Amino acid sequence: MVSKIRDGTVIDHITPGFGLDVLKILGITGKAGGAVTAAMNVDSKGLGHKDIVKIQDRELKPAEVNKIALIASKATINIIRNFEVTTKKKVELPSTIRGILKCDNPSCISNSREPVQSQFAVIQREPIRLRCSFCGHIMEREDILKQF
Ligand SMILES: [Zn+2]
């Protein structure tokens, strides 16, 4: 069903239904770059179902892998070169998220002119729930997706 790719990245074990959100968070629209394949609700050995995304001719950078963890905390990243998996790693959602997201609260100090890096504590992993370390504002999945 999903053809092998020669070079690129395969994102596996994405929570079913979250595959398109992974593309969104990576800024992949399919209008530029190599071929992109997304498979939804595929049978996963002993794990029910999953989504898979294959991105041809693009190797994800560590910063991009960290973003995926926000949406699909169980995903695995496979970097493919010449049809072989050269790197395989699980995404890791740290307990504190720094700098990637903006706090939704406009009066939060992290949104002032002061150079303050945003910081959120992860209070729930999937679906994700974050709490701003400065103002206590809670951000959920949909709030996070709006920023990408
Ligand atoms: Zn805040």
Short mmCIF file of C-alpha atoms and ligand atoms in Angstrom, two decimals:
data_model
loop_
_atom_site.label_atom_id
_atom_site.label_comp_id
_atom_site.label_asym_id
_atom_site.label_seq_id
_atom_site.Cartn_x
_atom_site.Cartn_y
_atom_site.Cartn_z
CA MET A 1 0.00 0.00 0.00
CA VAL A 2 2.76 2.41 0.85
CA SER A 3 5.75 2.21 -1.44
CA LYS A 4 9.28 2.27 -0.12
CA ILE A 5 11.22 5.46 -0.52
CA ARG A 6 14.82 5.70 -1.61
CA ASP A 7 15.86 8.72 0.46
CA GLY A 8 13.95 10.71 3.02
CA THR A 9 12.09 10.30 6.29
CA VAL A 10 9.40 7.90 7.41
CA ILE A 11 7.41 8.94 10.48
CA ASP A 12 5.83 5.80 11.90
CA HIS A 13 3.58 5.01 14.88
CA ILE A 14 1.69 8.27 14.68
CA THR A 15 -1.49 8.18 16.75
CA PRO A 16 -4.36 7.42 14.31
CA GLY A 17 -5.90 10.60 12.94
CA PHE A 18 -2.87 12.77 13.70
CA GLY A 19 -0.91 12.17 10.47
CA LEU A 20 -2.12 15.32 8.72
CA ASP A 21 -1.38 17.38 11.82
CA VAL A 22 2.20 16.10 11.70
CA LEU A 23 2.48 17.42 8.13
CA LYS A 24 1.00 20.74 9.25
CA ILE A 25 3.44 21.11 12.13
CA LEU A 26 6.33 20.46 9.72
CA GLY A 27 4.98 23.05 7.29
CA ILE A 28 4.58 20.44 4.54
CA THR A 29 1.82 21.31 2.08
CA GLY A 30 2.83 19.01 -0.77
CA LYS A 31 3.18 22.01 -3.08
CA ALA A 32 6.97 22.02 -3.00
CA GLY A 33 9.73 19.46 -2.51
CA GLY A 34 9.58 15.71 -2.98
CA ALA A 35 6.65 13.33 -2.85
CA VAL A 36 4.75 13.04 0.42
CA THR A 37 2.66 9.99 1.29
CA ALA A 38 0.34 9.85 4.27
CA ALA A 39 -1.36 6.60 5.27
CA MET A 40 -4.15 6.82 7.80
CA ASN A 41 -5.47 4.22 10.20
CA VAL A 42 -3.14 1.43 9.10
CA ASP A 43 -3.05 -1.85 11.04
CA SER A 44 -0.17 -1.84 13.49
CA LYS A 45 1.18 -5.13 14.81
CA GLY A 46 -0.50 -5.63 18.15
CA LEU A 47 -1.01 -1.93 18.64
CA GLY A 48 -4.33 -1.35 16.94
CA HIS A 49 -3.97 1.35 14.33
CA LYS A 50 -1.55 4.09 13.40
CA ASP A 51 -0.81 6.74 10.79
CA ILE A 52 2.39 6.79 8.74
CA VAL A 53 3.92 9.72 6.85
CA LYS A 54 6.68 9.35 4.23
CA ILE A 55 8.58 12.38 3.05
CA GLN A 56 10.79 11.82 0.05
CA ASP A 57 14.16 13.54 -0.30
CA ARG A 58 14.02 15.29 3.06
CA GLU A 59 15.70 14.33 6.32
CA LEU A 60 14.10 15.87 9.36
CA LYS A 61 16.26 18.03 11.59
CA PRO A 62 16.27 17.52 15.38
CA ALA A 63 14.23 20.70 15.90
CA GLU A 64 11.55 19.32 13.58
CA VAL A 65 11.53 16.00 15.40
CA ASN A 66 10.92 17.87 18.65
CA LYS A 67 7.89 19.59 17.14
CA ILE A 68 6.38 16.24 16.15
CA ALA A 69 6.57 15.15 19.79
CA LEU A 70 4.04 17.88 20.62
CA ILE A 71 1.39 16.19 18.48
CA ALA A 72 2.37 12.52 18.27
CA SER A 73 4.35 11.55 21.36
CA LYS A 74 4.70 7.89 20.32
CA ALA A 75 5.99 8.47 16.80
CA THR A 76 9.21 6.95 15.51
CA ILE A 77 11.42 8.69 12.98
CA ASN A 78 13.27 6.65 10.37
CA ILE A 79 15.84 8.36 8.18
CA ILE A 80 16.20 6.45 4.90
CA ARG A 81 19.21 6.53 2.60
CA ASN A 82 19.33 4.36 -0.48
CA PHE A 83 16.32 2.32 0.76
CA GLU A 84 18.05 1.52 4.08
CA VAL A 85 17.05 2.86 7.50
CA THR A 86 20.18 4.69 8.66
CA THR A 87 18.73 6.27 11.80
CA LYS A 88 15.71 5.21 13.83
CA LYS A 89 14.60 7.12 16.86
CA LYS A 90 11.57 7.76 18.99
CA VAL A 91 10.38 11.29 19.40
CA GLU A 92 10.84 12.57 22.92
CA LEU A 93 8.54 15.02 24.58
CA PRO A 94 10.51 16.78 27.30
CA SER A 95 8.76 17.75 30.55
CA THR A 96 9.43 21.41 29.73
CA ILE A 97 8.96 23.03 26.31
CA ARG A 98 11.11 26.09 25.71
CA GLY A 99 10.95 28.56 22.86
CA ILE A 100 8.99 26.55 20.26
CA LEU A 101 5.54 27.95 21.09
CA LYS A 102 4.06 31.30 22.06
CA CYS A 103 1.77 31.69 25.05
CA ASP A 104 -1.81 32.40 23.96
CA ASN A 105 -2.31 34.89 26.76
CA PRO A 106 -1.56 38.32 25.23
CA SER A 107 -0.71 39.83 28.63
CA CYS A 108 1.77 37.08 29.48
CA ILE A 109 5.25 38.42 30.23
CA SER A 110 6.66 36.09 27.55
CA ASN A 111 4.70 38.16 24.98
CA SER A 112 5.99 41.52 26.24
CA ARG A 113 8.87 43.41 24.69
CA GLU A 114 11.20 41.88 27.25
CA PRO A 115 13.35 39.19 25.74
CA VAL A 116 11.78 36.33 27.68
CA GLN A 117 11.82 32.86 26.15
CA SER A 118 8.49 31.09 26.40
CA GLN A 119 8.35 28.09 28.70
CA PHE A 120 5.65 25.50 29.27
CA ALA A 121 5.32 22.55 31.62
CA VAL A 122 3.86 19.41 30.05
CA ILE A 123 0.98 18.42 32.33
CA GLN A 124 -0.54 15.81 30.00
CA ARG A 125 1.13 13.99 27.11
CA GLU A 126 -1.56 12.76 24.76
CA PRO A 127 -3.68 14.59 24.02
CA ILE A 128 -1.18 17.22 25.01
CA ARG A 129 -1.83 19.86 27.69
CA LEU A 130 0.74 22.53 28.51
CA ARG A 131 0.85 25.12 31.26
CA CYS A 132 2.71 28.39 30.76
CA SER A 133 5.44 28.70 33.38
CA PHE A 134 4.92 32.48 33.57
CA CYS A 135 1.15 33.02 33.68
CA GLY A 136 -0.33 29.55 34.21
CA HIS A 137 -2.31 29.72 30.96
CA ILE A 138 -3.27 26.25 29.67
CA MET A 139 -2.68 25.35 26.02
CA GLU A 140 -4.18 22.31 24.34
CA ARG A 141 -3.68 20.48 21.08
CA GLU A 142 -5.82 22.81 18.97
CA ASP A 143 -4.11 25.91 20.41
CA ILE A 144 -0.72 24.45 19.52
CA LEU A 145 -1.73 23.51 15.97
CA LYS A 146 -2.90 27.08 15.30
CA GLN A 147 0.69 28.27 15.66
CA PHE A 148 1.96 26.22 12.74
ZN ZN B 1 1.88 32.73 29.54
#
